Short mmCIF file of C-alpha atoms in Angstrom, two decimals:
data_model
loop_
_atom_site.label_atom_id
_atom_site.label_comp_id
_atom_site.label_asym_id
_atom_site.label_seq_id
_atom_site.Cartn_x
_atom_site.Cartn_y
_atom_site.Cartn_z
CA MET E 1 -18.17 10.53 4.66
CA VAL E 2 -19.78 13.05 6.02
CA PRO E 3 -18.29 16.47 7.59
CA GLY E 4 -19.42 16.07 11.05
CA LEU E 5 -18.16 12.27 11.01
CA ALA E 6 -15.01 13.57 9.53
CA ARG E 7 -14.69 16.26 12.06
CA ALA E 8 -15.17 13.82 15.08
CA LEU E 9 -12.39 11.22 13.71
CA ALA E 10 -10.19 14.39 13.13
CA GLY E 11 -10.48 15.08 16.56
CA GLU E 12 -9.99 12.00 18.16
CA LEU E 13 -6.88 11.15 16.04
CA VAL E 14 -5.61 13.78 16.72
CA ARG E 15 -6.68 13.54 20.85
CA ARG E 16 -5.16 9.96 20.69
CA ALA E 17 -1.92 10.96 19.22
CA ASP E 18 -1.75 13.76 21.44
CA GLU E 19 -2.27 11.82 24.84
CA GLU E 20 0.60 9.43 23.19
CA ARG E 21 3.12 12.32 22.86
CA GLY E 22 2.57 13.33 26.35
CA LEU E 23 3.24 10.12 27.68
CA MET E 24 5.88 9.73 25.10
CA ARG E 25 7.51 13.05 26.99
CA GLN E 26 6.57 11.38 30.64
CA ALA E 27 8.17 8.02 30.11
CA ARG E 28 11.70 10.14 28.50
CA ASP E 29 11.58 12.31 31.39
CA ARG E 30 10.60 9.62 34.45
CA PRO E 31 11.45 6.61 32.80
CA ALA E 32 11.07 4.74 36.42
CA GLY E 33 7.54 6.09 36.96
CA PRO E 34 4.44 3.90 35.90
CA TRP E 35 5.15 6.39 32.40
CA PRO E 36 6.27 3.07 30.23
CA GLY E 37 3.45 0.79 31.24
CA LEU E 38 1.25 3.55 30.75
CA LEU E 39 2.98 4.30 27.13
CA VAL E 40 2.38 0.38 26.07
CA ALA E 41 -1.55 0.55 27.17
CA CYS E 42 -2.21 3.42 25.21
CA ARG E 43 -0.37 2.22 22.04
CA ALA E 44 -2.36 -0.38 22.01
CA GLY E 45 -5.56 1.20 22.68
CA ASN E 46 -4.87 3.78 19.83
CA ALA E 47 -4.00 0.74 17.87
CA GLU E 48 -7.63 -0.91 18.28
CA ALA E 49 -9.28 2.56 17.98
CA LEU E 50 -7.24 3.05 14.70
CA ALA E 51 -8.38 -0.62 13.16
CA THR E 52 -11.90 0.39 13.90
CA ILE E 53 -11.89 3.38 12.17
CA VAL E 54 -10.22 1.61 9.02
CA ARG E 55 -12.27 -1.26 8.71
CA ARG E 56 -15.34 1.38 8.86
CA TYR E 57 -13.88 4.32 6.69
CA GLY E 58 -11.18 3.01 5.24
CA TRP E 59 -7.65 5.10 5.89
CA PRO E 60 -7.95 8.63 7.32
CA ALA E 61 -6.65 10.36 4.47
CA THR E 62 -5.81 14.34 4.17
CA ASP E 63 -9.03 14.63 1.96
CA ARG E 64 -11.02 12.94 4.33
CA VAL E 65 -9.92 14.32 7.65
CA GLY E 66 -7.45 16.92 7.03
CA ALA E 67 -3.74 17.27 7.20
CA PRO E 68 -2.92 17.12 11.22
CA ALA E 69 -5.61 13.80 11.74
CA SER E 70 -4.17 11.68 9.00
CA THR E 71 -0.54 12.80 10.37
CA ALA E 72 -1.88 11.92 13.86
CA ALA E 73 -3.08 8.43 12.35
CA LEU E 74 0.22 7.73 10.53
CA MET E 75 2.19 8.08 14.06
CA ILE E 76 -0.41 5.94 15.76
CA LEU E 77 -0.06 3.48 13.23
CA LEU E 78 3.36 3.64 13.71
CA HIS E 79 3.98 3.06 17.28
CA ALA E 80 0.95 0.19 16.74
CA PRO E 81 2.22 -3.07 18.40
CA ASP E 82 0.07 -4.79 15.68
CA LEU E 83 2.50 -5.69 12.49
CA GLY E 84 -0.64 -7.10 10.31
CA LEU E 85 -2.67 -3.39 10.66
CA GLN E 86 0.72 -1.80 9.84
CA LEU E 87 0.77 -3.85 6.60
CA GLY E 88 -2.72 -3.75 5.86
CA CYS E 89 -2.59 -0.13 6.28
CA ARG E 90 0.40 0.65 4.17
CA ASP E 91 -1.36 -0.75 1.37
CA LEU E 92 -4.24 1.54 2.00
CA ILE E 93 -1.38 4.66 2.28
CA ALA E 94 -0.10 3.74 -1.04
CA ARG E 95 -3.18 3.73 -2.97
CA ALA E 96 -4.09 7.51 -0.79
CA ALA E 97 -0.79 8.48 -1.93
CA ALA E 98 -1.03 7.55 -5.24
CA ASP E 99 -4.75 9.19 -5.96
CA GLY E 100 -2.77 12.37 -3.92
CA ARG E 101 -5.15 12.24 -1.40
CA CYS E 102 -2.50 12.08 1.45
CA PRO E 103 1.33 12.91 1.24
CA ALA E 104 3.58 10.39 -0.31
CA LEU E 105 5.73 11.10 2.58
CA HIS E 106 3.34 9.17 4.70
CA HIS E 107 3.45 5.82 2.57
CA ALA E 108 7.63 6.55 2.72
CA TYR E 109 7.57 6.41 6.72
CA ILE E 110 5.29 3.22 6.60
CA ALA E 111 6.97 1.16 3.65
CA ASP E 112 10.68 1.78 5.69
CA HIS E 113 8.93 0.91 8.91
CA CYS E 114 7.15 -2.49 7.59
CA ALA E 115 10.30 -3.54 5.26
CA VAL E 116 12.40 -2.84 8.60
CA GLU E 117 10.34 -4.96 11.35
CA LEU E 118 10.09 -7.78 8.44
CA GLY E 119 13.88 -7.98 7.93
CA LEU E 120 13.93 -6.60 4.46
CA PRO E 121 16.22 -3.77 3.00
CA GLN E 122 14.18 0.11 3.46
CA TYR E 123 13.35 2.12 0.53
CA TYR E 124 13.75 5.92 1.54
CA GLY E 125 16.08 5.61 4.85
CA THR E 126 13.83 6.97 7.15
CA ARG E 127 14.32 4.21 9.73
CA VAL E 128 17.41 4.78 11.80
CA ASP E 129 19.04 2.26 13.99
CA PRO E 130 18.98 3.79 17.73
CA ALA E 131 22.20 2.19 18.80
CA THR E 132 24.30 3.47 15.73
CA LEU E 133 22.57 6.16 14.34
CA ARG E 134 22.37 5.10 11.08
CA PRO E 135 19.76 3.54 8.70
CA TYR E 136 18.87 0.25 8.68
CA PRO E 137 19.37 -1.60 5.48
CA VAL E 138 18.56 0.55 2.68
CA ARG E 139 17.49 -0.97 -0.85
CA ARG E 140 19.80 -0.07 -3.77
CA PRO E 141 21.32 2.97 -1.61
CA GLY E 142 22.60 4.59 -4.74
CA THR E 143 19.74 5.92 -5.50
CA VAL E 144 18.20 6.52 -2.30
CA ASP E 145 18.05 10.20 -2.36
CA GLU E 146 16.03 10.31 -5.75
CA ARG E 147 13.16 8.46 -4.05
CA ARG E 148 13.55 10.54 -0.97
CA ARG E 149 13.30 13.63 -3.28
CA ASP E 150 10.15 12.32 -5.08
CA VAL E 151 8.52 11.95 -1.44
CA GLY E 152 9.58 15.44 0.06
CA LEU E 153 12.16 14.06 1.82
CA GLY E 154 16.02 16.00 1.85
CA PRO E 155 19.01 13.71 1.16
CA LEU E 156 19.75 10.99 3.75
CA GLU E 157 23.13 12.10 4.93
CA GLU E 158 21.45 15.64 5.93
CA GLN E 159 19.00 13.59 7.82
CA LEU E 160 21.71 11.76 9.42
CA ARG E 161 23.40 14.68 10.25
CA HIS E 162 20.48 16.43 11.89
CA LEU E 163 20.05 13.21 13.97
CA SER E 164 23.45 13.33 15.49
CA ASP E 165 22.97 17.07 16.19
CA GLY E 166 19.87 15.91 17.95
CA VAL E 167 17.51 18.04 16.28
CA TRP E 168 16.32 15.60 13.37
CA GLY E 169 12.38 14.71 11.88
CA LEU E 170 10.18 14.07 14.36
CA ARG E 171 11.52 14.15 17.46
CA GLU E 172 9.55 15.01 20.52
CA THR E 173 10.16 18.19 22.49
#
């Protein structure tokens, strides 16, 4: 990928993720306004744009577009309304992570997201039920902290403690 194209794609991904974050804040702060509908439309448009990028250039891994844009692509993917896109990208992210072209953490998040959406146990415990603040079912829970450590995550109980304190992970401020 030529550097100018990589910069343009990176800028587009970051811009789209920033726009969604802004709408998420508005929807959270003023749920009676137009924000929830605008957020749904934004996520659909972001998913369509990401699908086009992936079809043309492959997964926007860190080695291609930089860490901020690759993380933005992951956030767009996690909020996409298309499970088929998520499943296809999950496999691309797995290869990129195995090759060292993006963080293994990216694969952990999308792998767990897809597992939960398919009604399967997750591997890393990154998906938490918002009603209970407990993780959705985890495959082999006795070894989850080893898998989490392998991808750069702290212990699951620590994540849950932070979540219950309102300071967990990727929470928007």
